[in-house]
PDB file of C-alpha atoms and ligand atoms in Angstrom:
ATOM      1  CA  UNK A   1      -6.619  25.565   5.931  1.00  0.00           C
ATOM      2  CA  UNK A   2      -3.362  26.508   7.167  1.00  0.00           C
ATOM      3  CA  UNK A   3      -1.708  29.078   4.063  1.00  0.00           C
ATOM      4  CA  UNK A   4       1.350  27.709   4.749  1.00  0.00           C
ATOM      5  CA  UNK A   5       0.895  23.589   3.951  1.00  0.00           C
ATOM      6  CA  UNK A   6      -1.532  25.287   1.396  1.00  0.00           C
ATOM      7  CA  UNK A   7       1.533  27.023  -0.717  1.00  0.00           C
ATOM      8  CA  UNK A   8       3.439  24.415  -0.205  1.00  0.00           C
ATOM      9  CA  UNK A   9       1.442  21.562  -1.791  1.00  0.00           C
ATOM     10  CA  UNK A  10       1.539  23.786  -4.757  1.00  0.00           C
ATOM     11  CA  UNK A  11       4.920  24.719  -5.215  1.00  0.00           C
ATOM     12  CA  UNK A  12       5.542  21.518  -4.641  1.00  0.00           C
ATOM     13  CA  UNK A  13       3.725  19.408  -7.075  1.00  0.00           C
ATOM     14  CA  UNK A  14       5.005  21.966 -10.290  1.00  0.00           C
ATOM     15  CA  UNK A  15       5.920  19.443 -12.282  1.00  0.00           C
ATOM     16  CA  UNK A  16       2.843  18.287 -14.848  1.00  0.00           C
ATOM     17  CA  UNK A  17       1.629  14.904 -14.099  1.00  0.00           C
ATOM     18  CA  UNK A  18       0.926  12.430 -16.942  1.00  0.00           C
ATOM     19  CA  UNK A  19      -1.568  10.931 -18.455  1.00  0.00           C
ATOM     20  CA  UNK A  20      -0.053   7.374 -18.248  1.00  0.00           C
ATOM     21  CA  UNK A  21       1.155   7.123 -15.146  1.00  0.00           C
ATOM     22  CA  UNK A  22      -0.918   7.131 -12.208  1.00  0.00           C
ATOM     23  CA  UNK A  23       0.119   9.479  -9.361  1.00  0.00           C
ATOM     24  CA  UNK A  24      -0.221   8.249  -5.858  1.00  0.00           C
ATOM     25  CA  UNK A  25       0.684   8.390  -2.270  1.00  0.00           C
ATOM     26  CA  UNK A  26       1.567   4.880  -0.235  1.00  0.00           C
ATOM     27  CA  UNK A  27       0.596   7.018   3.439  1.00  0.00           C
ATOM     28  CA  UNK A  28       1.425   4.812   5.961  1.00  0.00           C
ATOM     29  CA  UNK A  29      -1.178   6.417   8.267  1.00  0.00           C
ATOM     30  CA  UNK A  30      -0.517   4.738  11.368  1.00  0.00           C
ATOM     31  CA  UNK A  31       2.188   2.196  12.331  1.00  0.00           C
ATOM     32  CA  UNK A  32      -0.242   0.265  15.281  1.00  0.00           C
ATOM     33  CA  UNK A  33      -1.439  -3.073  14.801  1.00  0.00           C
ATOM     34  CA  UNK A  34      -3.506  -4.847  16.451  1.00  0.00           C
ATOM     35  CA  UNK A  35      -2.151  -8.166  15.088  1.00  0.00           C
ATOM     36  CA  UNK A  36       1.396  -9.229  15.686  1.00  0.00           C
ATOM     37  CA  UNK A  37       2.454 -11.744  12.714  1.00  0.00           C
ATOM     38  CA  UNK A  38       5.907 -13.768  13.311  1.00  0.00           C
ATOM     39  CA  UNK A  39       6.946 -12.879   9.482  1.00  0.00           C
ATOM     40  CA  UNK A  40       6.232  -9.165   9.710  1.00  0.00           C
ATOM     41  CA  UNK A  41       8.467  -6.966   8.529  1.00  0.00           C
ATOM     42  CA  UNK A  42       7.860  -4.214  10.298  1.00  0.00           C
ATOM     43  CA  UNK A  43       9.920  -4.566  13.727  1.00  0.00           C
ATOM     44  CA  UNK A  44       7.810  -3.721  17.039  1.00  0.00           C
ATOM     45  CA  UNK A  45       9.124  -0.386  17.741  1.00  0.00           C
ATOM     46  CA  UNK A  46       8.277   0.820  14.270  1.00  0.00           C
ATOM     47  CA  UNK A  47       4.785  -0.806  14.552  1.00  0.00           C
ATOM     48  CA  UNK A  48       3.393   1.428  17.065  1.00  0.00           C
ATOM     49  CA  UNK A  49       1.218   5.349  17.141  1.00  0.00           C
ATOM     50  CA  UNK A  50      -0.834   7.600  15.211  1.00  0.00           C
ATOM     51  CA  UNK A  51      -0.980  10.828  14.184  1.00  0.00           C
ATOM     52  CA  UNK A  52      -2.859  12.491  16.995  1.00  0.00           C
ATOM     53  CA  UNK A  53      -6.017  14.504  15.561  1.00  0.00           C
ATOM     54  CA  UNK A  54      -4.686  17.853  15.301  1.00  0.00           C
ATOM     55  CA  UNK A  55      -2.294  16.214  12.841  1.00  0.00           C
ATOM     56  CA  UNK A  56      -4.580  14.526  10.915  1.00  0.00           C
ATOM     57  CA  UNK A  57      -6.057  18.050  10.066  1.00  0.00           C
ATOM     58  CA  UNK A  58      -3.010  18.981   8.550  1.00  0.00           C
ATOM     59  CA  UNK A  59      -2.662  16.175   6.334  1.00  0.00           C
ATOM     60  CA  UNK A  60      -5.865  16.590   5.530  1.00  0.00           C
ATOM     61  CA  UNK A  61      -5.205  20.265   4.681  1.00  0.00           C
ATOM     62  CA  UNK A  62      -2.089  19.384   2.816  1.00  0.00           C
ATOM     63  CA  UNK A  63      -3.812  16.123   0.658  1.00  0.00           C
ATOM     64  CA  UNK A  64      -6.771  19.259   0.051  1.00  0.00           C
ATOM     65  CA  UNK A  65      -3.477  21.242  -1.248  1.00  0.00           C
ATOM     66  CA  UNK A  66      -2.515  19.257  -3.931  1.00  0.00           C
ATOM     67  CA  UNK A  67      -2.906  20.262  -7.468  1.00  0.00           C
ATOM     68  CA  UNK A  68      -3.877  17.391  -9.444  1.00  0.00           C
ATOM     69  CA  UNK A  69      -5.631  13.737  -8.836  1.00  0.00           C
ATOM     70  CA  UNK A  70      -3.720  11.623  -6.440  1.00  0.00           C
ATOM     71  CA  UNK A  71      -4.430   8.192  -5.464  1.00  0.00           C
ATOM     72  CA  UNK A  72      -3.189   7.778  -1.670  1.00  0.00           C
ATOM     73  CA  UNK A  73      -3.090   4.015  -0.717  1.00  0.00           C
ATOM     74  CA  UNK A  74      -3.285   4.329   3.072  1.00  0.00           C
ATOM     75  CA  UNK A  75      -1.747   1.585   5.145  1.00  0.00           C
ATOM     76  CA  UNK A  76      -0.534   0.973   8.803  1.00  0.00           C
ATOM     77  CA  UNK A  77       0.078  -0.749  10.549  1.00  0.00           C
ATOM     78  CA  UNK A  78      -3.282  -1.291  10.139  1.00  0.00           C
ATOM     79  CA  UNK A  79      -4.706   1.232   9.728  1.00  0.00           C
ATOM     80  CA  UNK A  80      -8.564   0.495  10.980  1.00  0.00           C
ATOM     81  CA  UNK A  81      -6.787   0.208  14.637  1.00  0.00           C
ATOM     82  CA  UNK A  82      -7.154   3.757  15.442  1.00  0.00           C
ATOM     83  CA  UNK A  83     -10.137   5.511  15.449  1.00  0.00           C
ATOM     84  CA  UNK A  84      -9.341   8.717  14.065  1.00  0.00           C
ATOM     85  CA  UNK A  85      -9.105   6.269  10.896  1.00  0.00           C
ATOM     86  CA  UNK A  86     -12.715   6.068  10.654  1.00  0.00           C
ATOM     87  CA  UNK A  87     -13.904   9.304  12.459  1.00  0.00           C
ATOM     88  CA  UNK A  88     -11.938  12.181  10.652  1.00  0.00           C
ATOM     89  CA  UNK A  89      -9.457  10.487   8.534  1.00  0.00           C
ATOM     90  CA  UNK A  90     -11.631   8.517   5.929  1.00  0.00           C
ATOM     91  CA  UNK A  91     -14.285  11.220   6.233  1.00  0.00           C
ATOM     92  CA  UNK A  92     -11.666  14.170   5.102  1.00  0.00           C
ATOM     93  CA  UNK A  93     -10.238  12.160   2.119  1.00  0.00           C
ATOM     94  CA  UNK A  94     -13.903  11.898   1.000  1.00  0.00           C
ATOM     95  CA  UNK A  95     -14.681  15.949   1.023  1.00  0.00           C
ATOM     96  CA  UNK A  96     -11.039  15.658  -1.207  1.00  0.00           C
ATOM     97  CA  UNK A  97     -10.755  15.378  -4.832  1.00  0.00           C
ATOM     98  CA  UNK A  98      -8.173  12.784  -4.486  1.00  0.00           C
ATOM     99  CA  UNK A  99      -8.607   8.755  -5.049  1.00  0.00           C
ATOM    100  CA  UNK A 100      -8.495   6.324  -2.183  1.00  0.00           C
ATOM    101  CA  UNK A 101      -7.217   2.763  -1.452  1.00  0.00           C
ATOM    102  CA  UNK A 102      -6.498   0.782   1.091  1.00  0.00           C
ATOM    103  CA  UNK A 103      -4.090  -2.075   2.750  1.00  0.00           C
ATOM    104  CA  UNK A 104      -5.644  -3.535   5.236  1.00  0.00           C
ATOM    105  CA  UNK A 105      -5.873  -7.077   7.311  1.00  0.00           C
ATOM    106  CA  UNK A 106      -9.115  -7.250   7.224  1.00  0.00           C
ATOM    107  CA  UNK A 107     -10.003  -7.955  10.589  1.00  0.00           C
ATOM    108  CA  UNK A 108     -12.204  -4.835  11.017  1.00  0.00           C
ATOM    109  CA  UNK A 109     -16.068  -5.801  11.053  1.00  0.00           C
ATOM    110  CA  UNK A 110     -18.408  -5.890   8.837  1.00  0.00           C
ATOM    111  CA  UNK A 111     -20.611  -3.082   9.494  1.00  0.00           C
ATOM    112  CA  UNK A 112     -17.106  -0.695  10.206  1.00  0.00           C
ATOM    113  CA  UNK A 113     -16.071  -2.025   6.672  1.00  0.00           C
ATOM    114  CA  UNK A 114     -20.041  -1.363   5.450  1.00  0.00           C
ATOM    115  CA  UNK A 115     -19.267   2.760   6.553  1.00  0.00           C
ATOM    116  CA  UNK A 116     -16.008   2.898   4.723  1.00  0.00           C
ATOM    117  CA  UNK A 117     -17.377   2.003   1.754  1.00  0.00           C
ATOM    118  CA  UNK A 118     -20.615   4.446   1.563  1.00  0.00           C
ATOM    119  CA  UNK A 119     -17.632   6.965   2.448  1.00  0.00           C
ATOM    120  CA  UNK A 120     -15.178   6.463  -0.496  1.00  0.00           C
ATOM    121  CA  UNK A 121     -17.959   5.453  -2.809  1.00  0.00           C
ATOM    122  CA  UNK A 122     -16.348   5.589  -6.246  1.00  0.00           C
ATOM    123  CA  UNK A 123     -13.115   7.306  -5.133  1.00  0.00           C
ATOM    124  CA  UNK A 124     -12.122   3.806  -4.092  1.00  0.00           C
ATOM    125  CA  UNK A 125      -9.520   2.508  -6.205  1.00  0.00           C
ATOM    126  CA  UNK A 126      -7.745  -0.718  -4.747  1.00  0.00           C
ATOM    127  CA  UNK A 127      -9.020  -2.965  -2.133  1.00  0.00           C
ATOM    128  CA  UNK A 128      -6.284  -4.942  -0.698  1.00  0.00           C
ATOM    129  CA  UNK A 129      -6.952  -7.935   1.956  1.00  0.00           C
ATOM    130  CA  UNK A 130      -4.964  -9.845   3.616  1.00  0.00           C
ATOM    131  CA  UNK A 131      -4.614 -13.164   4.498  1.00  0.00           C
ATOM    132  CA  UNK A 132      -2.708 -13.544   7.888  1.00  0.00           C
ATOM    133  CA  UNK A 133      -3.291 -16.954   8.738  1.00  0.00           C
ATOM    134  CA  UNK A 134      -1.755 -16.855  12.266  1.00  0.00           C
ATOM    135  CA  UNK A 135      -5.269 -14.802  13.096  1.00  0.00           C
ATOM    136  CA  UNK A 136      -7.357 -15.547  10.701  1.00  0.00           C
ATOM    137  CA  UNK A 137      -9.336 -18.963   9.302  1.00  0.00           C
ATOM    138  CA  UNK A 138      -9.480 -19.223   5.189  1.00  0.00           C
ATOM    139  CA  UNK A 139     -13.160 -19.637   5.183  1.00  0.00           C
ATOM    140  CA  UNK A 140     -13.891 -17.121   6.918  1.00  0.00           C
ATOM    141  CA  UNK A 141     -12.016 -15.033   5.495  1.00  0.00           C
ATOM    142  CA  UNK A 142     -13.023 -15.939   2.027  1.00  0.00           C
ATOM    143  CA  UNK A 143     -16.766 -15.148   3.059  1.00  0.00           C
ATOM    144  CA  UNK A 144     -16.409 -12.162   4.510  1.00  0.00           C
ATOM    145  CA  UNK A 145     -14.795 -11.167   1.758  1.00  0.00           C
ATOM    146  CA  UNK A 146     -17.127 -12.147  -1.024  1.00  0.00           C
ATOM    147  CA  UNK A 147     -20.278 -10.197   1.014  1.00  0.00           C
ATOM    148  CA  UNK A 148     -17.473  -6.901   1.294  1.00  0.00           C
ATOM    149  CA  UNK A 149     -16.904  -7.175  -2.491  1.00  0.00           C
ATOM    150  CA  UNK A 150     -20.565  -7.042  -3.392  1.00  0.00           C
ATOM    151  CA  UNK A 151     -20.587  -3.470  -2.032  1.00  0.00           C
ATOM    152  CA  UNK A 152     -17.964  -2.184  -4.071  1.00  0.00           C
ATOM    153  CA  UNK A 153     -18.728  -0.169  -7.310  1.00  0.00           C
ATOM    154  CA  UNK A 154     -17.304  -1.546 -10.307  1.00  0.00           C
ATOM    155  CA  UNK A 155     -14.215   0.610 -10.797  1.00  0.00           C
ATOM    156  CA  UNK A 156     -13.470  -0.981  -7.189  1.00  0.00           C
ATOM    157  CA  UNK A 157     -10.474  -3.691  -7.538  1.00  0.00           C
ATOM    158  CA  UNK A 158     -10.906  -6.032  -4.342  1.00  0.00           C
ATOM    159  CA  UNK A 159      -7.585  -8.455  -4.564  1.00  0.00           C
ATOM    160  CA  UNK A 160      -6.466 -10.994  -1.550  1.00  0.00           C
ATOM    161  CA  UNK A 161      -2.640 -11.213  -0.408  1.00  0.00           C
ATOM    162  CA  UNK A 162      -1.521 -13.656   0.645  1.00  0.00           C
ATOM    163  CA  UNK A 163       2.176 -13.820   2.153  1.00  0.00           C
ATOM    164  CA  UNK A 164       3.971 -17.081   1.209  1.00  0.00           C
ATOM    165  CA  UNK A 165       5.468 -17.399   4.918  1.00  0.00           C
ATOM    166  CA  UNK A 166       7.953 -20.321   4.851  1.00  0.00           C
ATOM    167  CA  UNK A 167       6.977 -23.234   6.470  1.00  0.00           C
ATOM    168  CA  UNK A 168       3.357 -22.834   5.487  1.00  0.00           C
ATOM    169  CA  UNK A 169       4.008 -22.726   1.572  1.00  0.00           C
ATOM    170  CA  UNK A 170       2.669 -26.760   0.848  1.00  0.00           C
ATOM    171  CA  UNK A 171      -0.621 -25.986   2.252  1.00  0.00           C
ATOM    172  CA  UNK A 172      -1.134 -22.703   0.374  1.00  0.00           C
ATOM    173  CA  UNK A 173      -2.755 -23.896  -2.984  1.00  0.00           C
ATOM    174  CA  UNK A 174      -6.020 -25.190  -0.935  1.00  0.00           C
ATOM    175  CA  UNK A 175      -5.985 -21.674   0.415  1.00  0.00           C
ATOM    176  CA  UNK A 176      -5.628 -20.463  -2.760  1.00  0.00           C
ATOM    177  CA  UNK A 177      -8.514 -21.918  -4.236  1.00  0.00           C
ATOM    178  CA  UNK A 178     -10.354 -20.889  -0.809  1.00  0.00           C
ATOM    179  CA  UNK A 179     -10.156 -17.687  -2.524  1.00  0.00           C
ATOM    180  CA  UNK A 180     -10.581 -18.043  -5.954  1.00  0.00           C
ATOM    181  CA  UNK A 181     -13.547 -20.395  -5.599  1.00  0.00           C
ATOM    182  CA  UNK A 182     -15.433 -17.143  -3.660  1.00  0.00           C
ATOM    183  CA  UNK A 183     -14.955 -14.979  -6.728  1.00  0.00           C
ATOM    184  CA  UNK A 184     -11.952 -13.389  -5.582  1.00  0.00           C
ATOM    185  CA  UNK A 185      -8.216 -12.594  -6.884  1.00  0.00           C
ATOM    186  CA  UNK A 186      -5.463 -14.361  -5.250  1.00  0.00           C
ATOM    187  CA  UNK A 187      -2.340 -12.143  -4.843  1.00  0.00           C
ATOM    188  CA  UNK A 188       0.548 -14.409  -3.382  1.00  0.00           C
ATOM    189  CA  UNK A 189       3.734 -12.595  -1.856  1.00  0.00           C
ATOM    190  CA  UNK A 190       7.305 -14.084  -1.792  1.00  0.00           C
ATOM    191  CA  UNK A 191       8.905 -13.236   2.038  1.00  0.00           C
ATOM    192  CA  UNK A 192      10.819 -10.751   1.887  1.00  0.00           C
ATOM    193  CA  UNK A 193      13.823  -9.957   4.368  1.00  0.00           C
ATOM    194  CA  UNK A 194      15.359  -6.800   5.461  1.00  0.00           C
ATOM    195  CA  UNK A 195      18.007  -7.351   2.301  1.00  0.00           C
ATOM    196  CA  UNK A 196      15.773  -9.219   0.017  1.00  0.00           C
ATOM    197  CA  UNK A 197      13.745 -12.028  -0.498  1.00  0.00           C
ATOM    198  CA  UNK A 198      13.329 -15.249   1.573  1.00  0.00           C
ATOM    199  CA  UNK A 199      15.342 -18.306   0.342  1.00  0.00           C
ATOM    200  CA  UNK A 200      12.967 -21.356   0.626  1.00  0.00           C
ATOM    201  CA  UNK A 201      13.990 -24.785   0.650  1.00  0.00           C
ATOM    202  CA  UNK A 202      14.172 -27.070  -1.972  1.00  0.00           C
ATOM    203  CA  UNK A 203      10.538 -28.455  -1.927  1.00  0.00           C
ATOM    204  CA  UNK A 204       9.460 -24.684  -0.683  1.00  0.00           C
ATOM    205  CA  UNK A 205      10.708 -23.381  -3.789  1.00  0.00           C
ATOM    206  CA  UNK A 206       8.192 -25.538  -6.347  1.00  0.00           C
ATOM    207  CA  UNK A 207       5.396 -24.678  -4.683  1.00  0.00           C
ATOM    208  CA  UNK A 208       6.194 -21.214  -4.693  1.00  0.00           C
ATOM    209  CA  UNK A 209       6.805 -21.408  -8.320  1.00  0.00           C
ATOM    210  CA  UNK A 210       3.356 -23.055  -8.679  1.00  0.00           C
ATOM    211  CA  UNK A 211       1.559 -20.111  -6.931  1.00  0.00           C
ATOM    212  CA  UNK A 212       3.349 -17.674  -8.551  1.00  0.00           C
ATOM    213  CA  UNK A 213       3.179 -19.187 -11.573  1.00  0.00           C
ATOM    214  CA  UNK A 214       6.086 -18.893 -13.989  1.00  0.00           C
ATOM    215  CA  UNK A 215       7.394 -14.876 -14.987  1.00  0.00           C
ATOM    216  CA  UNK A 216       4.988 -13.286 -13.399  1.00  0.00           C
ATOM    217  CA  UNK A 217       4.726  -9.503 -14.063  1.00  0.00           C
ATOM    218  CA  UNK A 218       4.034  -6.932 -10.992  1.00  0.00           C
ATOM    219  CA  UNK A 219      -0.425  -7.415 -11.844  1.00  0.00           C
ATOM    220  CA  UNK A 220       0.743 -11.909 -10.774  1.00  0.00           C
ATOM    221  CA  UNK A 221       2.212 -11.549  -7.769  1.00  0.00           C
ATOM    222  CA  UNK A 222       4.839  -9.734  -5.795  1.00  0.00           C
ATOM    223  CA  UNK A 223       8.036 -11.453  -6.718  1.00  0.00           C
ATOM    224  CA  UNK A 224      10.375  -7.374  -5.465  1.00  0.00           C
ATOM    225  CA  UNK A 225      12.225  -8.118  -8.333  1.00  0.00           C
ATOM    226  CA  UNK A 226      15.457  -5.490  -9.434  1.00  0.00           C
ATOM    227  CA  UNK A 227      14.428  -2.808 -12.060  1.00  0.00           C
ATOM    228  CA  UNK A 228      17.775  -1.492 -11.507  1.00  0.00           C
ATOM    229  CA  UNK A 229      18.984   1.383 -14.430  1.00  0.00           C
ATOM    230  CA  UNK A 230      15.432   1.529 -15.493  1.00  0.00           C
ATOM    231  CA  UNK A 231      13.756   5.081 -15.730  1.00  0.00           C
ATOM    232  CA  UNK A 232      11.889   5.677 -12.535  1.00  0.00           C
ATOM    233  CA  UNK A 233       9.683   7.809 -11.799  1.00  0.00           C
ATOM    234  CA  UNK A 234       8.923   7.833  -7.999  1.00  0.00           C
ATOM    235  CA  UNK A 235       9.623  10.798  -6.712  1.00  0.00           C
ATOM    236  CA  UNK A 236       7.735  13.187  -8.967  1.00  0.00           C
ATOM    237  CA  UNK A 237       4.958  10.934  -9.292  1.00  0.00           C
ATOM    238  CA  UNK A 238       4.758   8.950  -7.026  1.00  0.00           C
ATOM    239  CA  UNK A 239       6.384   8.908  -3.542  1.00  0.00           C
ATOM    240  CA  UNK A 240       5.722   7.254   0.759  1.00  0.00           C
ATOM    241  CA  UNK A 241       3.915   9.130   3.395  1.00  0.00           C
ATOM    242  CA  UNK A 242       5.430   8.053   7.312  1.00  0.00           C
ATOM    243  CA  UNK A 243       2.181   8.978   9.895  1.00  0.00           C
ATOM    244  CA  UNK A 244       4.881  11.113  11.314  1.00  0.00           C
ATOM    245  CA  UNK A 245       4.650  13.153   7.229  1.00  0.00           C
ATOM    246  CA  UNK A 246       8.736  12.464   6.544  1.00  0.00           C
ATOM    247  CA  UNK A 247       8.075  11.879   2.763  1.00  0.00           C
ATOM    248  CA  UNK A 248      10.575   9.908   0.544  1.00  0.00           C
ATOM    249  CA  UNK A 249      10.496   8.855  -3.076  1.00  0.00           C
ATOM    250  CA  UNK A 250      10.148   5.023  -2.704  1.00  0.00           C
ATOM    251  CA  UNK A 251      10.261   2.060  -0.099  1.00  0.00           C
ATOM    252  CA  UNK A 252      13.410   0.315  -1.381  1.00  0.00           C
ATOM    253  CA  UNK A 253      14.907   4.416  -1.126  1.00  0.00           C
ATOM    254  CA  UNK A 254      13.631   4.616   2.509  1.00  0.00           C
ATOM    255  CA  UNK A 255      15.116   1.576   4.094  1.00  0.00           C
ATOM    256  CA  UNK A 256      18.756   2.451   2.845  1.00  0.00           C
ATOM    257  CA  UNK A 257      17.997   6.446   4.616  1.00  0.00           C
ATOM    258  CA  UNK A 258      18.266   8.075   0.596  1.00  0.00           C
ATOM    259  CA  UNK A 259      15.419   9.465  -1.616  1.00  0.00           C
ATOM    260  CA  UNK A 260      14.214  12.335   1.460  1.00  0.00           C
ATOM    261  CA  UNK A 261      11.789  14.614   0.479  1.00  0.00           C
ATOM    262  CA  UNK A 262      10.703  16.898   3.227  1.00  0.00           C
ATOM    263  CA  UNK A 263       7.965  16.914   5.185  1.00  0.00           C
ATOM    264  CA  UNK A 264       4.607  17.666   4.384  1.00  0.00           C
ATOM    265  CA  UNK A 265       3.604  18.552   7.706  1.00  0.00           C
ATOM    266  CA  UNK A 266       6.568  21.566   8.092  1.00  0.00           C
ATOM    267  CA  UNK A 267       6.465  22.940   5.132  1.00  0.00           C
ATOM    268  CA  UNK A 268       9.923  21.376   3.297  1.00  0.00           C
ATOM    269  CA  UNK A 269       8.908  18.970   1.306  1.00  0.00           C
ATOM    270  CA  UNK A 270       9.250  19.200  -2.981  1.00  0.00           C
ATOM    271  CA  UNK A 271       8.902  16.280  -5.336  1.00  0.00           C
ATOM    272  CA  UNK A 272      11.192  15.921  -7.808  1.00  0.00           C
ATOM    273  CA  UNK A 273      11.037  16.873 -11.695  1.00  0.00           C
ATOM    274  CA  UNK A 274      12.729  14.425 -12.794  1.00  0.00           C
ATOM    275  CA  UNK A 275      13.193  10.208 -13.432  1.00  0.00           C
ATOM    276  CA  UNK A 276      15.901   8.636 -11.954  1.00  0.00           C
ATOM    277  CA  UNK A 277      17.430   5.727 -13.351  1.00  0.00           C
ATOM    278  CA  UNK A 278      16.707   2.936 -10.798  1.00  0.00           C
ATOM    279  CA  UNK A 279      19.530   2.654  -7.971  1.00  0.00           C
ATOM    280  CA  UNK A 280      18.584  -0.659  -6.216  1.00  0.00           C
ATOM    281  CA  UNK A 281      18.858  -4.713  -6.270  1.00  0.00           C
ATOM    282  CA  UNK A 282      15.026  -4.808  -5.159  1.00  0.00           C
ATOM    283  CA  UNK A 283      12.029  -3.143  -5.798  1.00  0.00           C
ATOM    284  CA  UNK A 284      10.252  -5.130  -2.853  1.00  0.00           C
ATOM    285  CA  UNK A 285       6.544  -3.189  -4.012  1.00  0.00           C
ATOM    286  CA  UNK A 286       4.601  -3.773  -7.248  1.00  0.00           C
ATOM    287  CA  UNK A 287       2.938   0.136  -6.500  1.00  0.00           C
ATOM    288  CA  UNK A 288       5.403   1.980  -8.294  1.00  0.00           C
ATOM    289  CA  UNK A 289       5.201  -0.801 -11.188  1.00  0.00           C
ATOM    290  CA  UNK A 290       1.132  -1.230 -10.799  1.00  0.00           C
ATOM    291  CA  UNK A 291       1.184   2.976 -11.506  1.00  0.00           C
ATOM    292  CA  UNK A 292       2.873   3.060 -14.311  1.00  0.00           C
ATOM    293  CA  UNK A 293       5.982   4.906 -12.850  1.00  0.00           C
ATOM    294  CA  UNK A 294       8.757   2.410 -13.773  1.00  0.00           C
ATOM    295  CA  UNK A 295      10.243   2.018 -17.728  1.00  0.00           C
ATOM    296  CA  UNK A 296       8.998  -0.817 -19.698  1.00  0.00           C
ATOM    297  CA  UNK A 297       6.968  -2.546 -16.640  1.00  0.00           C
ATOM    298  CA  UNK A 298       3.071  -3.179 -15.836  1.00  0.00           C
ATOM    299  CA  UNK A 299       1.035  -0.256 -17.148  1.00  0.00           C
ATOM    300  CA  UNK A 300      -2.072   1.732 -16.096  1.00  0.00           C
ATOM    301  CA  UNK A 301      -3.639  -0.199 -13.323  1.00  0.00           C
ATOM    302  CA  UNK A 302      -5.921  -2.854 -13.407  1.00  0.00           C
ATOM    303  CA  UNK A 303      -5.801  -5.406 -10.066  1.00  0.00           C
ATOM    304  CA  UNK A 304      -2.891  -5.409  -8.240  1.00  0.00           C
ATOM    305  CA  UNK A 305      -1.400  -4.667  -4.546  1.00  0.00           C
TER     306      UNK A 305
HETATM  307  S1  SF4 B 401      -1.070  -7.486   9.482  1.00  0.00           S
HETATM  308 FE1  SF4 B 401       0.558  -6.450   8.490  1.00  0.00          FE
HETATM  309  S2  SF4 B 401       1.086  -4.334  10.027  1.00  0.00           S
HETATM  310 FE2  SF4 B 401       0.464  -6.052  11.559  1.00  0.00          FE
HETATM  311  S3  SF4 B 401       1.379  -7.707  11.811  1.00  0.00           S
HETATM  312 FE3  SF4 B 401       0.917  -8.572  10.662  1.00  0.00          FE
HETATM  313  S4  SF4 B 401       2.508  -8.205   8.915  1.00  0.00           S
HETATM  314 FE4  SF4 B 401       2.353  -6.505  10.008  1.00  0.00          FE
HETATM  315  S1  SF4 B 402      11.880   1.168  -9.605  1.00  0.00           S
HETATM  316 FE1  SF4 B 402      11.670   0.192  -7.437  1.00  0.00          FE
HETATM  317  S2  SF4 B 402      13.695   0.381  -5.943  1.00  0.00           S
HETATM  318 FE2  SF4 B 402      14.133   0.928  -8.129  1.00  0.00          FE
HETATM  319  S3  SF4 B 402      14.025   3.588  -7.612  1.00  0.00           S
HETATM  320 FE3  SF4 B 402      11.721   2.772  -8.789  1.00  0.00          FE
HETATM  321  S4  SF4 B 402      10.378   1.873  -6.767  1.00  0.00           S
HETATM  322 FE4  SF4 B 402      12.669   2.100  -6.061  1.00  0.00          FE
END
């Protein structure tokens, strides 16, 4: 193991983590995706690339040297879409002392997914499978997901994400029924834009409300609320990590080119020591809320994104 990465990881986390909050890293393992959804919030320019084998080794060294148990939640792009994910990333993480979660478009074949479950076993906390109806059929997806779910340990949450794509919302109640009938958790996500959430027309707003419910919490739906002014522990016990090793306190901070914590591969990474008041009008991702990072919101994880 590189002594530099080991030393910096230890220094970077000299802050004591709390029992109530669940320390979490959201690692965008790669940019590459095998889908090209018309509503993808990631521009094609950034939806490409993946770490080389030696970079994966450096990431794994950083994680191995990171004190405390963190949940490493992997996303992309599509993590399963590049060879190094199953060949190096997953076996390497399985050897660390951390937990693992993944957000995927669930296009990987079942034998690959079976191997994934065998490798990570009880370390797997949340498996989030996104249903993209431009590429997948809801019935086939639900059938595959039910088979997959039967392989999971009792402590693993399985959730089906579904973006409420404008122009399709009226038909999504039937999709939700298909998912629920297969014994799966359905997690609707309102459509986000670069600056906020999409303004649905009056008719679709009613359907959106039926899908997300009245006053949904972060376990029920992603409606990208504002938590401006609340104390937030992102940057202290949570951070996002790019495929290039750059760490930011949260996704919104990164969008505004703020909250940079350094790079985990060059030794410049440092966590903050204290929480800060949220300065943003949108919190686009439910992970910080569901890991107890935001004052007065969510709590310990049950199920969610
Ligand atoms: S699967 Fe996800 S990352 Fe890939 S194109 Fe669709 S929305 Fe974008
Ligand atoms: S509340 Fe949300 S947007 Fe605000 S700092 Fe925390 S994670 Fe970022």
